[in-house]
Coordinates of C-alpha atoms (C1' of nucleotides) in Angstrom, one line a residue:
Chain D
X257 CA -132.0 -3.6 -48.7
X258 CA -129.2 -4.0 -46.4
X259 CA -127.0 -7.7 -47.2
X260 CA -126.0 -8.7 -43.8
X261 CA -122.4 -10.2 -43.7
X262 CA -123.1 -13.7 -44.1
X263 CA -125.0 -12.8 -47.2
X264 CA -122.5 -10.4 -48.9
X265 CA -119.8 -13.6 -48.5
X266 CA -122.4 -16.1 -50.0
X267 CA -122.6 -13.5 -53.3
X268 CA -118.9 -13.0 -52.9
X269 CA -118.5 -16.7 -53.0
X270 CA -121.5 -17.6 -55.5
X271 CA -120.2 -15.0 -58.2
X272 CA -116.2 -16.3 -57.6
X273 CA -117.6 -20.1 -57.8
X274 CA -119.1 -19.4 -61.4
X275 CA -115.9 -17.3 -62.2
X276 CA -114.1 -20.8 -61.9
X277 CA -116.7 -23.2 -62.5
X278 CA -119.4 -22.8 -65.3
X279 CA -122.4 -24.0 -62.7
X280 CA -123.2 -22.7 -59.8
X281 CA -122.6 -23.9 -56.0
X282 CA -125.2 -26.1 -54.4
X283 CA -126.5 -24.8 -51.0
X284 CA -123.9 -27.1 -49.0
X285 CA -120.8 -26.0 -50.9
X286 CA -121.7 -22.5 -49.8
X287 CA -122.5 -23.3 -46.7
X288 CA -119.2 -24.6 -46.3
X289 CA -117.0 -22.0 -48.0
X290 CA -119.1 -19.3 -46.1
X291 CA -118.9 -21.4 -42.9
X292 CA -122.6 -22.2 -42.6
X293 CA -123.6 -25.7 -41.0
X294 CA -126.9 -25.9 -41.3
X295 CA -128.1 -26.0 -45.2
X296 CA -131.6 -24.4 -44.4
X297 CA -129.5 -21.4 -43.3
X298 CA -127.9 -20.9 -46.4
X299 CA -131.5 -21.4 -48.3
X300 CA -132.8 -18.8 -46.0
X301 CA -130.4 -16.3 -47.0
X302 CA -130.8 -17.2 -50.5
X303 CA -134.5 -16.6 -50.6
X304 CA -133.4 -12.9 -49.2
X305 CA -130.8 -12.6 -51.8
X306 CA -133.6 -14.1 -54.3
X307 CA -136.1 -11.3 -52.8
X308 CA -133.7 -8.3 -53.1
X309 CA -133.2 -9.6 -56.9
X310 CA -129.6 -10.4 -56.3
X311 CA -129.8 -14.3 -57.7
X312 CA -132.6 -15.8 -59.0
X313 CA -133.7 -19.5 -58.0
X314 CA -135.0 -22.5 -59.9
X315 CA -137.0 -24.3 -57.5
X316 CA -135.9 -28.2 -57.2
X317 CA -133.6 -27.6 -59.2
X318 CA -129.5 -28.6 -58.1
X319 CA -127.7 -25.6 -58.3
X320 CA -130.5 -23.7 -59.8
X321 CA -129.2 -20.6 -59.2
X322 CA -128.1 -17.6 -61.2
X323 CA -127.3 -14.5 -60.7
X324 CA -128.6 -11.4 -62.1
X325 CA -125.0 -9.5 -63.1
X326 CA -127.0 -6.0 -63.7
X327 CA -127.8 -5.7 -60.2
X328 CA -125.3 -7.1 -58.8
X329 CA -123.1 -4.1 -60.7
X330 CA -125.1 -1.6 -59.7
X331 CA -124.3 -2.0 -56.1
X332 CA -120.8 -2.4 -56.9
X333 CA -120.3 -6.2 -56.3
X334 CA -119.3 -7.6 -59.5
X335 CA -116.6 -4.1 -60.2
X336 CA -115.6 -5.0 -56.5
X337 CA -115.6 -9.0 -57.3
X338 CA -113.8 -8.8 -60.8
X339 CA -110.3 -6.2 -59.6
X340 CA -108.2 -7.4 -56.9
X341 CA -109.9 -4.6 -54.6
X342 CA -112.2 -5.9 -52.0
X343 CA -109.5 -8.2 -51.0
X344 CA -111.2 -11.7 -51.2
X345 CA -112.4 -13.5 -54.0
X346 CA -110.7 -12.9 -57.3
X347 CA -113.3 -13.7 -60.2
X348 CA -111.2 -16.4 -62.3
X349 CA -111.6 -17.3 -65.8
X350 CA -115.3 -15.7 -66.1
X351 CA -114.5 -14.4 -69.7
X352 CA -116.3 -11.6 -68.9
X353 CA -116.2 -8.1 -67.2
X354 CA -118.8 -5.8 -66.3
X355 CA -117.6 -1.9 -66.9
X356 CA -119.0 0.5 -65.7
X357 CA -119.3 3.9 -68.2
X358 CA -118.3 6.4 -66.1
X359 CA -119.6 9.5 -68.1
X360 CA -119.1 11.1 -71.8
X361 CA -115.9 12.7 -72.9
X362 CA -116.4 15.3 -75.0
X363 CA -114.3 18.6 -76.4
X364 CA -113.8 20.9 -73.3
X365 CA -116.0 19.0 -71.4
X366 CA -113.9 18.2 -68.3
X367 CA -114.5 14.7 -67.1
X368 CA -112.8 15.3 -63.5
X369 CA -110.8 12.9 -61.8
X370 CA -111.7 9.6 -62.4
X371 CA -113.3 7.9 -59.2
X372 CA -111.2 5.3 -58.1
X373 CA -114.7 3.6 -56.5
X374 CA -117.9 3.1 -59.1
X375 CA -120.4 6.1 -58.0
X376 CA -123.3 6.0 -59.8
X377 CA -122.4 5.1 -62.9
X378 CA -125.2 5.9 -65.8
X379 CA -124.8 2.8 -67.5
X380 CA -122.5 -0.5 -67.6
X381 CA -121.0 -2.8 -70.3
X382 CA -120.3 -6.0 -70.3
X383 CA -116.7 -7.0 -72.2
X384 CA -115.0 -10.1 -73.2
X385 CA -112.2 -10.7 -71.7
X386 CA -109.8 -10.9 -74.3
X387 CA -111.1 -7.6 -75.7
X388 CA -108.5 -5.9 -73.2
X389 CA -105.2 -7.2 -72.5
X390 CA -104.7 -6.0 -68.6
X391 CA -105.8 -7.1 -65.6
X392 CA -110.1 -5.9 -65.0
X393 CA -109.5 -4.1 -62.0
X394 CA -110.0 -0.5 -62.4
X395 CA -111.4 -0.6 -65.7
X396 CA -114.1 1.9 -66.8
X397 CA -115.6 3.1 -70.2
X398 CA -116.8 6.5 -71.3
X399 CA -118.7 7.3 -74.2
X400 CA -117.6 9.8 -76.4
X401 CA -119.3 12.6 -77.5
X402 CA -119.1 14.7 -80.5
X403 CA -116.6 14.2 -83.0
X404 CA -113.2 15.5 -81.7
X405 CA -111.5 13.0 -81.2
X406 CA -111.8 11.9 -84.9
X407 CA -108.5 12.3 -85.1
X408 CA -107.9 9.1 -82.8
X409 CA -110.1 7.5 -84.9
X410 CA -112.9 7.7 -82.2
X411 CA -116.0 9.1 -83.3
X412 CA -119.3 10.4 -81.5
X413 CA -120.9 7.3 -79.9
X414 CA -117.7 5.2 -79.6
X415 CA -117.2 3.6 -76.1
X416 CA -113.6 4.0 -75.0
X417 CA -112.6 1.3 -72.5
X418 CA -109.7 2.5 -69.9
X419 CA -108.1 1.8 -67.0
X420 CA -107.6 4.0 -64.8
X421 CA -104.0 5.2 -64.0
X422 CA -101.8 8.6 -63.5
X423 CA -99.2 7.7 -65.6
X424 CA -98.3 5.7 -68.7
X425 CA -95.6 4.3 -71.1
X426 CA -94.2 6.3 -74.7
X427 CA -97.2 5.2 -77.0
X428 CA -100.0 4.3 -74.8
X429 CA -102.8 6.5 -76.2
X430 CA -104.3 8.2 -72.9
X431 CA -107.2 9.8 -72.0
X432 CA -105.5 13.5 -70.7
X433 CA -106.6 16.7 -69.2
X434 CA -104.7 19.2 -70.6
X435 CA -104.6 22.9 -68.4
X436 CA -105.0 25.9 -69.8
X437 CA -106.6 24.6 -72.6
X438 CA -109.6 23.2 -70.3
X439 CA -110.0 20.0 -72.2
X440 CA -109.9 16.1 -72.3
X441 CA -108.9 14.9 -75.2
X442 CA -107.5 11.0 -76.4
X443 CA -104.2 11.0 -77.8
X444 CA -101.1 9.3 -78.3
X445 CA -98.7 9.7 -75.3
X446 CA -94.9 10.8 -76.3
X447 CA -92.2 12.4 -73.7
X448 CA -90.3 14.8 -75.1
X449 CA -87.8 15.9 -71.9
X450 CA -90.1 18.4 -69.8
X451 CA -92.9 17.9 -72.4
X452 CA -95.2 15.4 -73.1
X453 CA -96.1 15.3 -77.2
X454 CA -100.1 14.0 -77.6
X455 CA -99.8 12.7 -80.6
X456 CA -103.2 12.1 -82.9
X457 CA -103.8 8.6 -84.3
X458 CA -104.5 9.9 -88.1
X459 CA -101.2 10.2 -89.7
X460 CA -102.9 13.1 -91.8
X461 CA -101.2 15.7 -91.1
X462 CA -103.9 18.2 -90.5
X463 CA -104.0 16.8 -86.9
X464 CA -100.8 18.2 -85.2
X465 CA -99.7 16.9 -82.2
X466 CA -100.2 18.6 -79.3
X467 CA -96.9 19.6 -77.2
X468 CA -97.6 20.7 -73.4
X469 CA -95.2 21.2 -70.3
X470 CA -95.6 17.6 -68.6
X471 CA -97.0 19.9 -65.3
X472 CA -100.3 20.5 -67.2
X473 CA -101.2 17.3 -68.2
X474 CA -102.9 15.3 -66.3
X475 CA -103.5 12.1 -67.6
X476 CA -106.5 10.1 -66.2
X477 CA -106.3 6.6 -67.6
X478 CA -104.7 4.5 -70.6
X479 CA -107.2 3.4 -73.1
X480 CA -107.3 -0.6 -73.6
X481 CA -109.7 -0.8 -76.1
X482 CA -112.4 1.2 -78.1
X483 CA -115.9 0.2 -79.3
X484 CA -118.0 1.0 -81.7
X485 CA -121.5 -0.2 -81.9
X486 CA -123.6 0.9 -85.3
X487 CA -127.4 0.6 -85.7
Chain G
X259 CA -113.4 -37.7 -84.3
X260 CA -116.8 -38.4 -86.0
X261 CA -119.9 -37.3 -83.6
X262 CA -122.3 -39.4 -84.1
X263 CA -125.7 -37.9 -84.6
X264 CA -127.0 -38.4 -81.2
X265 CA -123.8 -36.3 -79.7
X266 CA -124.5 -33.4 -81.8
X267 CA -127.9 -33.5 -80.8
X268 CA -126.9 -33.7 -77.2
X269 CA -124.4 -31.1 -78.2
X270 CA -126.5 -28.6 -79.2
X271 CA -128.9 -29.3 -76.3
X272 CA -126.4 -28.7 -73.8
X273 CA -125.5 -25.4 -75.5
X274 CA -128.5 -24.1 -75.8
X275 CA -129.9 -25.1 -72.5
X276 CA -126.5 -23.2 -71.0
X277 CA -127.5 -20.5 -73.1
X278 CA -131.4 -20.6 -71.0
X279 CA -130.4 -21.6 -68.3
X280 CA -126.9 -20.2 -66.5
X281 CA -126.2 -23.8 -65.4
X282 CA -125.9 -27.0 -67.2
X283 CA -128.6 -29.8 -67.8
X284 CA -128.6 -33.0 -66.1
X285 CA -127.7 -36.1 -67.7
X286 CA -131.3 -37.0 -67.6
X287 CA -132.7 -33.6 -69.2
X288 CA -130.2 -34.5 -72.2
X289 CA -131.6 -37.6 -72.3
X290 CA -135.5 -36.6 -72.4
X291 CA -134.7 -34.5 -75.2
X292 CA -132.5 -36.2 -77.1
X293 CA -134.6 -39.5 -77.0
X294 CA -132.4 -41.5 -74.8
X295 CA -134.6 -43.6 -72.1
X296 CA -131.4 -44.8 -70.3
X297 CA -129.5 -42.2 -68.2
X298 CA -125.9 -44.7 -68.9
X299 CA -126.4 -44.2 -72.3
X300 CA -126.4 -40.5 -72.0
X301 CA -123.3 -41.2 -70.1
X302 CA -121.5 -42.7 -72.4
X303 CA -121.6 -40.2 -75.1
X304 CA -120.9 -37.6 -72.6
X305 CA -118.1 -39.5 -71.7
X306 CA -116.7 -39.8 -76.2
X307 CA -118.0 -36.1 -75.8
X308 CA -115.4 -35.4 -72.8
X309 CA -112.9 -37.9 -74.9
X310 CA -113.2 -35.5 -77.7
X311 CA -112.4 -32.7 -75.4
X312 CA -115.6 -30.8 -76.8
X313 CA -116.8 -31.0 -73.0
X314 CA -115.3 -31.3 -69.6
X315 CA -117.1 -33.3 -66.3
X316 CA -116.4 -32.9 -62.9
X317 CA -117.7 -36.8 -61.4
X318 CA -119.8 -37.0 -59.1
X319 CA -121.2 -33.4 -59.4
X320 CA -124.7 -32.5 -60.1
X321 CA -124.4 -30.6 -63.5
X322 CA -120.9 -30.5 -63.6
X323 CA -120.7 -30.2 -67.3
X324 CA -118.5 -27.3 -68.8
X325 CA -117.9 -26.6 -72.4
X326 CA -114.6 -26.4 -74.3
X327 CA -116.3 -23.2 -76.2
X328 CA -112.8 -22.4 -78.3
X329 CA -112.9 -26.3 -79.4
X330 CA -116.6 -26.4 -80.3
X331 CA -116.1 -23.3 -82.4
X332 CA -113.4 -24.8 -84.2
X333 CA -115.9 -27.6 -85.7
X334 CA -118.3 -24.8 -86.5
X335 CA -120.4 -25.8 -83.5
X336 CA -120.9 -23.0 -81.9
X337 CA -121.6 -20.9 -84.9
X338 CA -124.3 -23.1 -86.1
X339 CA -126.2 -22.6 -82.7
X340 CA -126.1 -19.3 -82.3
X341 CA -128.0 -18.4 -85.3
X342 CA -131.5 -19.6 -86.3
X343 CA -130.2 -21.4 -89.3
X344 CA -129.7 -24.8 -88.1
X345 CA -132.8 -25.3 -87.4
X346 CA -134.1 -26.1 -83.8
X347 CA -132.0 -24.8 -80.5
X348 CA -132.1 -20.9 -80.3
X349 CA -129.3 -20.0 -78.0
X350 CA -130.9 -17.4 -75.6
X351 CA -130.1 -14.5 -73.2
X352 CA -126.3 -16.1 -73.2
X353 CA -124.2 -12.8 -73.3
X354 CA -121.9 -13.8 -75.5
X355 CA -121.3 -15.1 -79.2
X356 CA -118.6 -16.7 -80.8
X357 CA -117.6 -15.2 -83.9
X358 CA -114.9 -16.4 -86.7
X359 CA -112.5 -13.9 -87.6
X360 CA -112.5 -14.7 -91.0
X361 CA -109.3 -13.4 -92.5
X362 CA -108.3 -9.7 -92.6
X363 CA -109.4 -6.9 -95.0
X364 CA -107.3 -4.4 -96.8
X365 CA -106.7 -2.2 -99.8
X366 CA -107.2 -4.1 -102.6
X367 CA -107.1 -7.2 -101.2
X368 CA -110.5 -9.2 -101.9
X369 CA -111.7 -10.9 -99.5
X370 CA -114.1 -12.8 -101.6
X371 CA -117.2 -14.2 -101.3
X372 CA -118.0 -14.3 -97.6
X373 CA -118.9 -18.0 -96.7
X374 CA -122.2 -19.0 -95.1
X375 CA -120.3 -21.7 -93.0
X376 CA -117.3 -20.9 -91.0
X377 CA -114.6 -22.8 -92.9
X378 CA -111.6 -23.0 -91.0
X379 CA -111.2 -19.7 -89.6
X380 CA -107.6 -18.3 -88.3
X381 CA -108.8 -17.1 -84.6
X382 CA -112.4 -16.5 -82.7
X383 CA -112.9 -13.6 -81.0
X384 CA -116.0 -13.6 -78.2
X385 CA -118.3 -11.2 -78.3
X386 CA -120.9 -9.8 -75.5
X387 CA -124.1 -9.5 -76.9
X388 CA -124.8 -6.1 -76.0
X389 CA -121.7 -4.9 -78.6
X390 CA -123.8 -5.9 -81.6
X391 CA -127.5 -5.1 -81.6
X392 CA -128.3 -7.8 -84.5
X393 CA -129.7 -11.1 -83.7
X394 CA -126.5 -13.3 -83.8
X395 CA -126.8 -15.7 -86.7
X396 CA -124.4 -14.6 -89.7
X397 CA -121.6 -12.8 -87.7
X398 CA -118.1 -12.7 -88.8
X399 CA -115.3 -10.4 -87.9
X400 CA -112.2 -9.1 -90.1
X401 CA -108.9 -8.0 -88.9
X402 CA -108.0 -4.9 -90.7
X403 CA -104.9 -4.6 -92.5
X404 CA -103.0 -1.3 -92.9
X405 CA -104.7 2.1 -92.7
X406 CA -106.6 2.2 -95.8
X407 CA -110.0 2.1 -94.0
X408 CA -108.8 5.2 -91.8
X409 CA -111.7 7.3 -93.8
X410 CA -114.0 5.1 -91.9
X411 CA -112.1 5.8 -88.7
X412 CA -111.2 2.5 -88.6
X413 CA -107.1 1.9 -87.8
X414 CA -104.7 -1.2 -88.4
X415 CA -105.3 -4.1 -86.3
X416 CA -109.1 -3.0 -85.3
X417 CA -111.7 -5.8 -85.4
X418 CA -114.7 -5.1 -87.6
X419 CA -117.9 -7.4 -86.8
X420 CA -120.2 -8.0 -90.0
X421 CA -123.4 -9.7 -90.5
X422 CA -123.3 -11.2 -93.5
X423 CA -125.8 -10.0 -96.0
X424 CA -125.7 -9.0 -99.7
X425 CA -127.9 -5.7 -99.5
X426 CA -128.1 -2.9 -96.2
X427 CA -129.9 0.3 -96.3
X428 CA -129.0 3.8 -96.6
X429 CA -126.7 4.7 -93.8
X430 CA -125.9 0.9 -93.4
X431 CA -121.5 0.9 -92.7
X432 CA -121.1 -2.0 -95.1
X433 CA -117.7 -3.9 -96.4
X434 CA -118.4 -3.9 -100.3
X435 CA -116.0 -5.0 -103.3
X436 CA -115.9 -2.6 -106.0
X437 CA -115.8 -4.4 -108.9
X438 CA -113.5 -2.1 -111.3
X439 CA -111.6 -0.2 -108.6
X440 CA -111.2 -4.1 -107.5
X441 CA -110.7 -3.2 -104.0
X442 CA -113.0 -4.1 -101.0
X443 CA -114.2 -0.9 -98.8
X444 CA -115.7 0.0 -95.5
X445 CA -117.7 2.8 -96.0
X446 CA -121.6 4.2 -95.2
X447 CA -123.7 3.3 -97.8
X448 CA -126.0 5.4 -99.9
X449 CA -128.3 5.0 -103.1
X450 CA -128.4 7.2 -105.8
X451 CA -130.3 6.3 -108.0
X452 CA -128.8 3.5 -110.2
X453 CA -125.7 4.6 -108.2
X454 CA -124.2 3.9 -104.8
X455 CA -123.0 6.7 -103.2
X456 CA -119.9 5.2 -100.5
X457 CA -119.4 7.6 -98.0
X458 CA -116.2 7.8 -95.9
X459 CA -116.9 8.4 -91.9
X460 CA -114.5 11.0 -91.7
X461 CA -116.2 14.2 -92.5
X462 CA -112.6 15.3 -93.3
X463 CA -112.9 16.9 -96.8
X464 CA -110.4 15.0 -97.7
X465 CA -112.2 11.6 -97.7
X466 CA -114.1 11.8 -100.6
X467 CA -117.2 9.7 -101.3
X468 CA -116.8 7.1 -104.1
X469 CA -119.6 7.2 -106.0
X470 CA -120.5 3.5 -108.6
X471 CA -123.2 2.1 -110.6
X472 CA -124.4 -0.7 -108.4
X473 CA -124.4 -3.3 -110.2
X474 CA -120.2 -2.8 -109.9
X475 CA -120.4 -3.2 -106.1
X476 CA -120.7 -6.0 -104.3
X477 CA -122.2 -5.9 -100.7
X478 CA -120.2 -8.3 -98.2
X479 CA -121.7 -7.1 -95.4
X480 CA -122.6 -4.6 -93.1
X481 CA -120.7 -3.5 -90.1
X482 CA -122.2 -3.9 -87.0
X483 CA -119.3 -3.2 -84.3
X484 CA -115.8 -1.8 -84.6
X485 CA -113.0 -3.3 -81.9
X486 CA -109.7 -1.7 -80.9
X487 CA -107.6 -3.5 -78.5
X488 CA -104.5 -1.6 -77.5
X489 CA -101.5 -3.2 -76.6
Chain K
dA162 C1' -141.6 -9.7 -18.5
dT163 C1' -143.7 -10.5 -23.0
dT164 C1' -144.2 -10.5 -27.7
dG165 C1' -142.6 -11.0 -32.3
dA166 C1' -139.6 -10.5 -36.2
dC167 C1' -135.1 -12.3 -37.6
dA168 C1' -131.5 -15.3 -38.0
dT169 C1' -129.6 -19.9 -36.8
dC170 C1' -129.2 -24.8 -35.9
dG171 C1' -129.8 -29.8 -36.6
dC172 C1' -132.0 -33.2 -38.5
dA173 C1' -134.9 -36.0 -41.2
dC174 C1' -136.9 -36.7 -45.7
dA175 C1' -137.7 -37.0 -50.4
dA176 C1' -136.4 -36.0 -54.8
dA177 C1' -132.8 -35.3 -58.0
dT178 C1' -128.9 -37.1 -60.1
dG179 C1' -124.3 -39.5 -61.2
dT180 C1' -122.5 -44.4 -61.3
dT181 C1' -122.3 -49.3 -62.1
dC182 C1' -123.3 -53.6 -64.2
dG183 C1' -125.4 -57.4 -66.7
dT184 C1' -127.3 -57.9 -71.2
dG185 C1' -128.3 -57.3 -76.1
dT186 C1' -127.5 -55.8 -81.0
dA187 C1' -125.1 -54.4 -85.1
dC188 C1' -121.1 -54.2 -87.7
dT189 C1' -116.3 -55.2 -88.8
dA190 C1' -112.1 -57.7 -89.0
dT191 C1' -109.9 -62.2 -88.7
Chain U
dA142 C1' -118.1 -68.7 -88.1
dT143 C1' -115.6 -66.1 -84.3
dA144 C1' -114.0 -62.6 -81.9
dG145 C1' -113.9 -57.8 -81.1
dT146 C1' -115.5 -53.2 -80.8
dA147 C1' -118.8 -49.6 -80.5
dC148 C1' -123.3 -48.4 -79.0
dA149 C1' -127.5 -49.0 -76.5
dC150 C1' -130.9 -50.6 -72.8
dG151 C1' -132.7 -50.8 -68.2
dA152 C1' -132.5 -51.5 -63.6
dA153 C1' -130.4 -51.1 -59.1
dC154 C1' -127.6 -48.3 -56.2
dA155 C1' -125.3 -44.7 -53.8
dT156 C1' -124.8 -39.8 -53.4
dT157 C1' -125.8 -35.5 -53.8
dT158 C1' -128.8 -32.0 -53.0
dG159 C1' -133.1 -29.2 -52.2
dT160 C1' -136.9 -28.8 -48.7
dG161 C1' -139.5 -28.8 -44.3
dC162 C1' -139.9 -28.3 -39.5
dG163 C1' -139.3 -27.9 -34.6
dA164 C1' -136.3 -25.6 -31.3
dT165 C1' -133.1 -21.9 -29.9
dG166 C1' -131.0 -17.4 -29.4
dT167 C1' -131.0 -12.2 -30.1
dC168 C1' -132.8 -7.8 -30.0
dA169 C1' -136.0 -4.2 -30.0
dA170 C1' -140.6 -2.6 -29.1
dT171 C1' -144.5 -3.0 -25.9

DNA sequence: ATTGACATCGCACAAATGTTCGTGTACTAT
DNA sequence: ATAGTACACGAACATTTGTGCGATGTCAAT
């Protein structure tokens, strides 16, 4: 399945017209946005889009198109579409993201440096958009494993939501990998001169904070919001 | 504003055909449903709908209805479709649900009897469907207040999503008022015989279970999805 | 050179769909 | 009664919009 130019800009433009709209485009509107003058040029190409299970089409039906989000994240267009990225169309007002969940975080359990691209991603989540309060680009979720960050108040299962940065403010609590002691851990982010202070998010005080030369911590994104989904 | 019994009807029917259909019905598939023969007649309500700023219409454009979601939860609209219980439109495959945050929970503050109907909640939070794995009918959220649920791993300010119902099963996270101890709890449930066992999520020693008779606790709900949004 | 798949173009057509307008009915206020 | 307002009907109309089809250009394989 290779999406030729034309067809990658008519997705681009479908997915950004229902990102400001609520309906979807009629074959002339893209045809015009994507600079198509014949109309049976933009159906053909939206039959292929329809065939490679891109969009789905209601025959006869104005603007009877929709499109099928999954896919479309899996191949990176809606990550791309939704951040500032791909220079082009910024989704507007959707209400919703599509995340994708980079990996499990558990104790020890490196979780490398956080791709700045999608690869692979084992899974994605959909979000509301008020359920983070920063801009979608570079978002990504991980799913925690085991219980070691109970003292964030994250627990085995949770979905962590972060976006993806080097550094952040006093009091962001950060997803960090900490050398020497070989592990990622979710804490509380404090500066304290040459050392950074993790602190936990349970004021008991059996969870100490954790006090590291700055040099040794790297910190891979700031978390925006946690999830937890019981069954 | 009084909506007359035709424009909730064509209410609903545009709500849950968006919720079918990724695109919005045509003035004449509202009228086919709703019983209206003439197509101007549908217009007109969709125009006292638009006056009522429940919907917006972009003239001239196939479809080009959009609804004012936030405003149409606000009259209890939108929670009344996305369950089963008013009988008739079943909103499908939408993605998303509008749920009332209904007031907040904490220590010893009751939050009484959980309504059936959404009476004039403070805020509404939406929801992707994938974050709750319950059919939608009977949601409501809580806003926690202060750390006494941090046994559950659940901080100040998190959102907790409920379905209302006035038993769960073993293992069930329910919010339950504790007649007595007169305090309302988040906690997993467990039987015991003529006794509830409520067990903290933090395996923490420290959190010990509170064990009742249970005809002293009263079941509010049970948790189905734990928000954090960090600032 | 020929063939054939692919992608485009233009254009005409038919169906889908929003808009307008004259008319009628019920109910309320004057 | 009279006038006014809200709501409804149906038919005609004008666009909007999806579909179909013949013709053309490109490119690689034969």
């Amino acid at each position: 399945m290779n999406l030729s130019e034309r067809q990658q800009k008519i997705l681009r433009f479908i997915i950004s017209f229902m990102g400001a709209h609520e309906y979807p485009p009629t074959i002339r509107e893209i045809g015009e946005e994507v600079g198509i003058s014949s109309t049976s040029v933009v159906n053909y190409n939206l039959a292929k889009l329809e065939e490679y299970e891109l969009i789905a089409r209601d025959r006869e039906v104005s603007r009877g198109l929709s499109l099928n989000r999954p896919r479309l994240a899996e191949i990176g267009f809606l990550a791309a579409t939704n951040g500032s990225a791909n220079g082009g169309a910024r989704s507007a007002a959707a209400g919703r993201f599509t995340v994708p969940v980079l990996g499990r975080i558990a104790a020890g359990e490196p979780i490398g440096a956080i791709p700045r691209e999608a690869h692979d991603p084992e899974e994605w989540i959909e979000i509301a958009e008020g359920l983070v309060n920063v801009p979608s680009d570079r978002l990504f979720a991980l799913r925690v494993k085991g219980n070691s960050m109970i003292d964030a108040s994250v627990l085995d299962g949770d979905i962590v939501i972060l976006r993806q940065q080097d550094t952040a403010n006093d009091g962001d609590m950060v997803a960090a990998w900490i050398e020497g002691d070989e592990e990622t851990t979710l804490k509380y982010l404090y500066r304290d001169g040459a050392d950074v202070r993790l602190m936990p998010a349970n004021p008991n005080p059996e969870y100490k904070p954790i006090v590291r030369p700055a040099e040794r911590v790297r910190i891979n994104g700031k978390v925006v919001s946690v999830i937890r989904v019981l069954h």
